[in-house]
mmCIF file of C-alpha atoms and ligand atoms in Angstrom:
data_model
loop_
_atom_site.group_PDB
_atom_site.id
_atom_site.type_symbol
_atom_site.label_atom_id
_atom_site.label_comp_id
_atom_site.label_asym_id
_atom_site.label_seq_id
_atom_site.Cartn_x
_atom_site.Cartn_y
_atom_site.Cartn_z
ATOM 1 C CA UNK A 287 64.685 103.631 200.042
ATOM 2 C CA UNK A 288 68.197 104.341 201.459
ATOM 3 C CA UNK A 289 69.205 107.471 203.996
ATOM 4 C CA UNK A 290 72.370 109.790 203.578
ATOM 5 C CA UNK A 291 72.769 112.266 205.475
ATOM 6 C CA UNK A 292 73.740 115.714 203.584
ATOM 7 C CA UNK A 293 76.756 117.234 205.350
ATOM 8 C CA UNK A 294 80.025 117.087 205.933
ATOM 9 C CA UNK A 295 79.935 117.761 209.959
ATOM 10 C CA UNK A 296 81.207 114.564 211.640
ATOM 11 C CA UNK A 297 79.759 115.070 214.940
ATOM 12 C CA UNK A 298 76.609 115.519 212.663
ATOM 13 C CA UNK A 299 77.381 112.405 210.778
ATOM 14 C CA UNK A 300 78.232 110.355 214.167
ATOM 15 C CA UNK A 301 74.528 111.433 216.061
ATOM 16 C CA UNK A 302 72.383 110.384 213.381
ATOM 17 C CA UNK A 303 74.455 107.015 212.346
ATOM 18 C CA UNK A 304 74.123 106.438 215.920
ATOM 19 C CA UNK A 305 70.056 106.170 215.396
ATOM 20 C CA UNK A 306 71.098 103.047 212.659
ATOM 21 C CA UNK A 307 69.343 104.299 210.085
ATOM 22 C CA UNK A 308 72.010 105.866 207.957
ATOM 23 C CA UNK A 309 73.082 104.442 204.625
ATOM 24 C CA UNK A 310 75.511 106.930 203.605
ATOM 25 C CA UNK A 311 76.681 110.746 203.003
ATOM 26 C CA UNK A 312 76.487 113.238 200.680
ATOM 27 C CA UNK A 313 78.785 116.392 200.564
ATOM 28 C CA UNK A 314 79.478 118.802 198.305
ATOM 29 C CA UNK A 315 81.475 121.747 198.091
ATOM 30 C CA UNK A 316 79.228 124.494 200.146
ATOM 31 C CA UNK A 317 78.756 122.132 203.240
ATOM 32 C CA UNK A 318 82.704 121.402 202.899
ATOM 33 C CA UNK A 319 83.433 125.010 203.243
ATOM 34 C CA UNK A 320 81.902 124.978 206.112
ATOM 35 C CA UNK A 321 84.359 122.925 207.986
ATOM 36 C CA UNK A 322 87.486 125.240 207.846
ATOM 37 C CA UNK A 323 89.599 122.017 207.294
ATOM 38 C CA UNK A 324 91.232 120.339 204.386
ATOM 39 C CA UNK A 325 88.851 118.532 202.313
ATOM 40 C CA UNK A 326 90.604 115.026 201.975
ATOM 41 C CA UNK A 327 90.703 114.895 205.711
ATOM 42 C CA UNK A 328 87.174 115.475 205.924
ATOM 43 C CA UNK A 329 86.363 112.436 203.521
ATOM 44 C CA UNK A 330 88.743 110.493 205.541
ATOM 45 C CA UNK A 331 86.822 110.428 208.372
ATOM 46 C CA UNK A 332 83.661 110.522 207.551
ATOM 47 C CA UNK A 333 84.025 107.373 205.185
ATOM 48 C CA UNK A 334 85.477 105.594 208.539
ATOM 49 C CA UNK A 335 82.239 106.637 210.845
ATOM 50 C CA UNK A 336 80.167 105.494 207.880
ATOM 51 C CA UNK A 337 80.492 102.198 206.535
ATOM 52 C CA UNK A 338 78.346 102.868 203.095
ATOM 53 C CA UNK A 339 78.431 105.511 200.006
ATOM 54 C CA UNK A 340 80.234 109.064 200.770
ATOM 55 C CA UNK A 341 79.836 111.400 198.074
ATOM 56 C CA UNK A 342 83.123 113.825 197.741
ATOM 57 C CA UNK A 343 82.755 116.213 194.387
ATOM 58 C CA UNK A 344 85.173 117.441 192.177
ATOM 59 C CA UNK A 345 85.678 121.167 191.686
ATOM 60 C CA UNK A 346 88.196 120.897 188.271
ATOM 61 C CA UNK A 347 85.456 121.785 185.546
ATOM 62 C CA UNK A 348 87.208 119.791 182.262
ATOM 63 C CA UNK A 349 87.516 116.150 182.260
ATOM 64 C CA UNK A 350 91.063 115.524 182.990
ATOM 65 C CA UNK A 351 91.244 118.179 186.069
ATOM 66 C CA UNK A 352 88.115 115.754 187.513
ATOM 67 C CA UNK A 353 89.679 112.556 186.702
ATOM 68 C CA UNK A 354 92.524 113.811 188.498
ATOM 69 C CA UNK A 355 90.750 114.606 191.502
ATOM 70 C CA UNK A 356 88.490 111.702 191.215
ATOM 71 C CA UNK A 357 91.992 109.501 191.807
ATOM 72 C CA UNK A 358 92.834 111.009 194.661
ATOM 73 C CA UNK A 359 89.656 111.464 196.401
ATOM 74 C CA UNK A 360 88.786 107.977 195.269
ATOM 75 C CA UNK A 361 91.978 106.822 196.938
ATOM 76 C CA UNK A 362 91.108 107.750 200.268
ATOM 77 C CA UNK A 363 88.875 105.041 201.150
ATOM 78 C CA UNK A 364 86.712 102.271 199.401
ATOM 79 C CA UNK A 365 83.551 103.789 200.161
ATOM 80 C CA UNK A 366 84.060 107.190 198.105
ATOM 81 C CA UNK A 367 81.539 108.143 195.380
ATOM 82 C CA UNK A 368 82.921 110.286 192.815
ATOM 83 C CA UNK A 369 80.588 113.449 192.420
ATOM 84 C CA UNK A 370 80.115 114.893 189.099
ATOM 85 C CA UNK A 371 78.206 118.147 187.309
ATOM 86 C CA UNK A 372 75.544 117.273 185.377
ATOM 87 C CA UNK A 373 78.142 118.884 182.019
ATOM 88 C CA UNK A 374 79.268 117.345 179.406
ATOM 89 C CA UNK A 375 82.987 117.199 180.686
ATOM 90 C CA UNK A 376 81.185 115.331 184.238
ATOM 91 C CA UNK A 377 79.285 112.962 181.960
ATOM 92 C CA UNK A 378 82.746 112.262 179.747
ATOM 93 C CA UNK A 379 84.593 111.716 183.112
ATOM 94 C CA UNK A 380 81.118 109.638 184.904
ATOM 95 C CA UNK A 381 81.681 107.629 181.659
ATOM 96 C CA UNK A 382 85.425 106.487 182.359
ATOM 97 C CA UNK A 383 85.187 106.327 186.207
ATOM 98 C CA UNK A 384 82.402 103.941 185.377
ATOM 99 C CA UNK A 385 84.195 101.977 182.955
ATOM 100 C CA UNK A 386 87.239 101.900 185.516
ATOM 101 C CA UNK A 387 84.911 100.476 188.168
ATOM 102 C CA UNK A 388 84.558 103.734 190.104
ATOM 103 C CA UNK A 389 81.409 104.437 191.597
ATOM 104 C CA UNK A 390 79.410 107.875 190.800
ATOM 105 C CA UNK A 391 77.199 110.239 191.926
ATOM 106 C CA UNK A 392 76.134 113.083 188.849
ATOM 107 C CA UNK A 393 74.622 115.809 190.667
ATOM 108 C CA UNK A 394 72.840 119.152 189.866
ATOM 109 C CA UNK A 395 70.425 117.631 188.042
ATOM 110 C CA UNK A 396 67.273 119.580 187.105
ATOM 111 C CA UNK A 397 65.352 118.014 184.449
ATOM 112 C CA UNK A 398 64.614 114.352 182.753
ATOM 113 C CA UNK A 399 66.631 114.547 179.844
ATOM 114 C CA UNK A 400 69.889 115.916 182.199
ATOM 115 C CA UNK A 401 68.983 112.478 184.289
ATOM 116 C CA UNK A 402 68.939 109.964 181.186
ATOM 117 C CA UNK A 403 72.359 111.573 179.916
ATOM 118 C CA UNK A 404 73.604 110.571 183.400
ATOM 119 C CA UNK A 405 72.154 106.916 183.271
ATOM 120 C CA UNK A 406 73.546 106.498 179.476
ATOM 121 C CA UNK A 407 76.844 107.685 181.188
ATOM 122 C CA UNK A 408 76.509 104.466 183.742
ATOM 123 C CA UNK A 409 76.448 106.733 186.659
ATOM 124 C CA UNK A 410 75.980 104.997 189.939
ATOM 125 C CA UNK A 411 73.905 107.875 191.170
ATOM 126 C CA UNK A 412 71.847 110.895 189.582
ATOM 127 C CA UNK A 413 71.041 113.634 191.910
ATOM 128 C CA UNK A 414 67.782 115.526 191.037
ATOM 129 C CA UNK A 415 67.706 118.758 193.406
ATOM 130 C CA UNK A 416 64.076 118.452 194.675
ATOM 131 C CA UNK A 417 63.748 121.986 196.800
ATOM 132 C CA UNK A 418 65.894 123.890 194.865
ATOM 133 C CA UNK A 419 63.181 123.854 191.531
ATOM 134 C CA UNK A 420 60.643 124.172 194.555
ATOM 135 C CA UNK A 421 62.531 127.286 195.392
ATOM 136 C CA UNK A 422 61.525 128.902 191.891
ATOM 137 C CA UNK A 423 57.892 127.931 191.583
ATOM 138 C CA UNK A 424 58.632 124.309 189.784
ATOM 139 C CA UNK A 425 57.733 120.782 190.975
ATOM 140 C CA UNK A 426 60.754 118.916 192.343
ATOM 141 C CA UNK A 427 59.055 115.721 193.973
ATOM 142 C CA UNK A 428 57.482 115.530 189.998
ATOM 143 C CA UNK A 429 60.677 115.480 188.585
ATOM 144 C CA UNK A 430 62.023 112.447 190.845
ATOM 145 C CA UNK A 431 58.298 110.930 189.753
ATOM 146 C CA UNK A 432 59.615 111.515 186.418
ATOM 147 C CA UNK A 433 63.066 110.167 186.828
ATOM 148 C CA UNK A 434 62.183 107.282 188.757
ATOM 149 C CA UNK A 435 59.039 106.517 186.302
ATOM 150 C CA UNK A 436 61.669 106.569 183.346
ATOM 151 C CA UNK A 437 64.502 104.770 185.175
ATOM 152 C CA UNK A 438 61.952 101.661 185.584
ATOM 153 C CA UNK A 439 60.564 101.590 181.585
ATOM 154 C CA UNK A 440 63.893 101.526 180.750
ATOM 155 C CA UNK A 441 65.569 99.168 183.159
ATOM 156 C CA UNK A 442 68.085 101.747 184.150
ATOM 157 C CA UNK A 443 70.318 100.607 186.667
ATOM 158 C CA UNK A 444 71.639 104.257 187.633
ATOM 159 C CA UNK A 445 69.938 104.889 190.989
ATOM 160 C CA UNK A 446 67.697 108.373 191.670
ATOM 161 C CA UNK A 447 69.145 110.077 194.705
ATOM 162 C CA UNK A 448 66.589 112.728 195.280
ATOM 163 C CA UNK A 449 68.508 115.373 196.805
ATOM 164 C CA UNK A 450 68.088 119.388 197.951
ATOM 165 C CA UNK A 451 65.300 117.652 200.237
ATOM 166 C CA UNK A 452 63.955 120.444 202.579
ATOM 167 C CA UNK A 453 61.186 118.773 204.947
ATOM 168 C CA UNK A 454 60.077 115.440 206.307
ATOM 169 C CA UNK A 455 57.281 115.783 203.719
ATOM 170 C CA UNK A 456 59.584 116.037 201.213
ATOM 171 C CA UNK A 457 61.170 112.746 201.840
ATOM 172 C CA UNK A 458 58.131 110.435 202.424
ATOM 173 C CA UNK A 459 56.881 111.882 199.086
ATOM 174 C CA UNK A 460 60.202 110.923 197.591
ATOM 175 C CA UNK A 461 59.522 107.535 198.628
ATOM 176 C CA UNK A 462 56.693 107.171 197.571
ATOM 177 C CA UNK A 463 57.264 108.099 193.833
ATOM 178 C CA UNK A 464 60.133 105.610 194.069
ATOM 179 C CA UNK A 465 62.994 107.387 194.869
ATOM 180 C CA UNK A 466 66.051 104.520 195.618
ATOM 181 C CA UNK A 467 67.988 107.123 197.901
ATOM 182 C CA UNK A 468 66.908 110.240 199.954
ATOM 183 C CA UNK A 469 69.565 112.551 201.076
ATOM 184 C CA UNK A 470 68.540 115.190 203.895
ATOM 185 C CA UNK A 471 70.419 117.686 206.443
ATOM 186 C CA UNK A 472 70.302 116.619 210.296
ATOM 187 C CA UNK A 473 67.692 118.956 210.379
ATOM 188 C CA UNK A 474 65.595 116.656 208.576
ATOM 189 C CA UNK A 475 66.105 113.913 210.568
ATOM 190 C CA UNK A 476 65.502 115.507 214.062
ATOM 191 C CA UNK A 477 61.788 116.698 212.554
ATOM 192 C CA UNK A 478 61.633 113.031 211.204
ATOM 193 C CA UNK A 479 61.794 111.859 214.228
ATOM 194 C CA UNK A 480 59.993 114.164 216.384
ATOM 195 C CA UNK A 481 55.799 113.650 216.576
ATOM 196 C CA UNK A 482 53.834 115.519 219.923
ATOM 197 C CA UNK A 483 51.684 112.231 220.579
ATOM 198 C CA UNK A 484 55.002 110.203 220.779
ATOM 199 C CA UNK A 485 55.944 112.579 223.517
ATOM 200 C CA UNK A 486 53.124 112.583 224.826
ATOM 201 C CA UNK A 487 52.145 109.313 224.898
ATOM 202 C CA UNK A 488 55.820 108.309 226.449
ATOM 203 C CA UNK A 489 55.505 110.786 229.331
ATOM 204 C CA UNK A 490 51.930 109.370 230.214
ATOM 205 C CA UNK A 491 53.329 105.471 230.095
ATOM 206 C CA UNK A 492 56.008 106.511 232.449
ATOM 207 C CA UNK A 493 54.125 108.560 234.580
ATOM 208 C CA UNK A 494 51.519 105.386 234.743
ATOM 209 C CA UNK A 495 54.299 103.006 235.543
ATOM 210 C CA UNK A 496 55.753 104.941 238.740
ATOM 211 C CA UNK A 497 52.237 104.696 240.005
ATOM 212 C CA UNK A 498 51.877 100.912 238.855
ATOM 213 C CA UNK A 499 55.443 100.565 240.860
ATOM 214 C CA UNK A 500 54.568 102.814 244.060
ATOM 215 C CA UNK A 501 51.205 100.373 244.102
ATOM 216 C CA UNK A 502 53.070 97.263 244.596
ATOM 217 C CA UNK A 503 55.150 98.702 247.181
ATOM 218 C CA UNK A 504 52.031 99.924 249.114
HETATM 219 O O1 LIG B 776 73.969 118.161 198.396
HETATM 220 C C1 LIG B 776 73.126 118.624 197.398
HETATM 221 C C2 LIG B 776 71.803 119.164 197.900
HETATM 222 O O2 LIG B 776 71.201 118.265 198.776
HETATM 223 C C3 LIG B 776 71.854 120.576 198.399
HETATM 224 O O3 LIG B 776 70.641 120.989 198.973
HETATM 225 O O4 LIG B 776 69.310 122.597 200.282
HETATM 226 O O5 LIG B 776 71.505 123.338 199.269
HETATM 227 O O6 LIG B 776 69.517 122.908 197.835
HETATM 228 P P1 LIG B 776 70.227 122.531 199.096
#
């Protein structure tokens, strides 16, 4: 399974592709906002700190006003991913990016049927938003089950990006029902990463080795 990292902060981005585990980024118009600065500028740099997929979405809601964006966002750099709605005007433009070799991400995706319209649309990506059914009392780590479960029957090449990914649980359950991409805040990461007995256990090995050291010099 691949890591993105969901945000458009670049000293965000730069920490946690400094670990070498990051595969890409996801943005989207909420975390953009968030920067106070213009959005191209943004993609710019964050698709030269990260060699792999950046996500940038469109916010025209017909299909010509998002074709139109999708040219020039695509145009900043090689490694831009087109993000789409899950509407019938993002499918109709997923559908001719695709066909013009432009690579896709269909997002706010919330059930199995949305996510096959998005395959049969030749998206690169489908984005089902795990924590945000969580949030009202459904199952999201069952619909990326779904998804995924479908995606393989079918031979599907679209790839499930589970997204909206609130916890380090949440991610090692996405992998495990075969989710090809996870996409999680820094936050996420930093609790990946952190475990008590790792601390623990480091401080003791030092601790044991400055003894180890003061022996040989005694
Ligand atoms: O980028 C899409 C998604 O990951 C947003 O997550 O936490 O706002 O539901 P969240």
């Amino acid at each position: 399974m691949k890591l993105f990292l969901d945000t458009a902060n670049l000293a965000e981005i730069t920490e946690i592709n400094g670990w070498g585990v990051l595969d890409g980024v996801t943005t989207n118009p909420t975390l953009a906002g968030k920067e106070k600065r213009a959005f191209a500028d943004i993609i710019r740099e964050i698709c030269d700190e990260v060699g792999g997929d950046v996500s940038a979405e469109v916010v025209a809601t017909d299909t010509d006003g998002m074709l139109r964006e999708a040219t020039e966002l695509a145009a900043i750099a090689d490694n831009v991913v087109i993000k789409l709605p899950l509407t019938p005007a993002g499918l109709s433009a997923c559908r001719q990016l695709t066909d013009r070799g432009v690579k896709t991400n269909v997002t706010l995706c919330f059930s199995a049927p949305q996510a096959i319209l998005a395959a049969q649309a030749g998206a690169t990506y489908v984005s089902p938003f795990a924590g945000r059914l969580d949030d009202i009392a459904n199952d999201g780590i069952a619909l990326i089950a779904e998804i995924a479960d479908i995606f393989r029957i079918q031979g599907y090449r679209t790839e499930v990006l589970a997204a909206s990914l609130r916890s380090p649980q949440h991610v090692a359950q996405a992998a495990a029902v075969g989710a090809n991409v996870a996409t999680l805040p820094a936050k996420v990461f930093h609790q990946m990463v952190k475990h008590p007995l790792t601390d623990a256990g480091l401080e003791r090995f030092l601790a044991d080795w400055e003894v180890y050291q003061a022996s040989l010099e005694a």
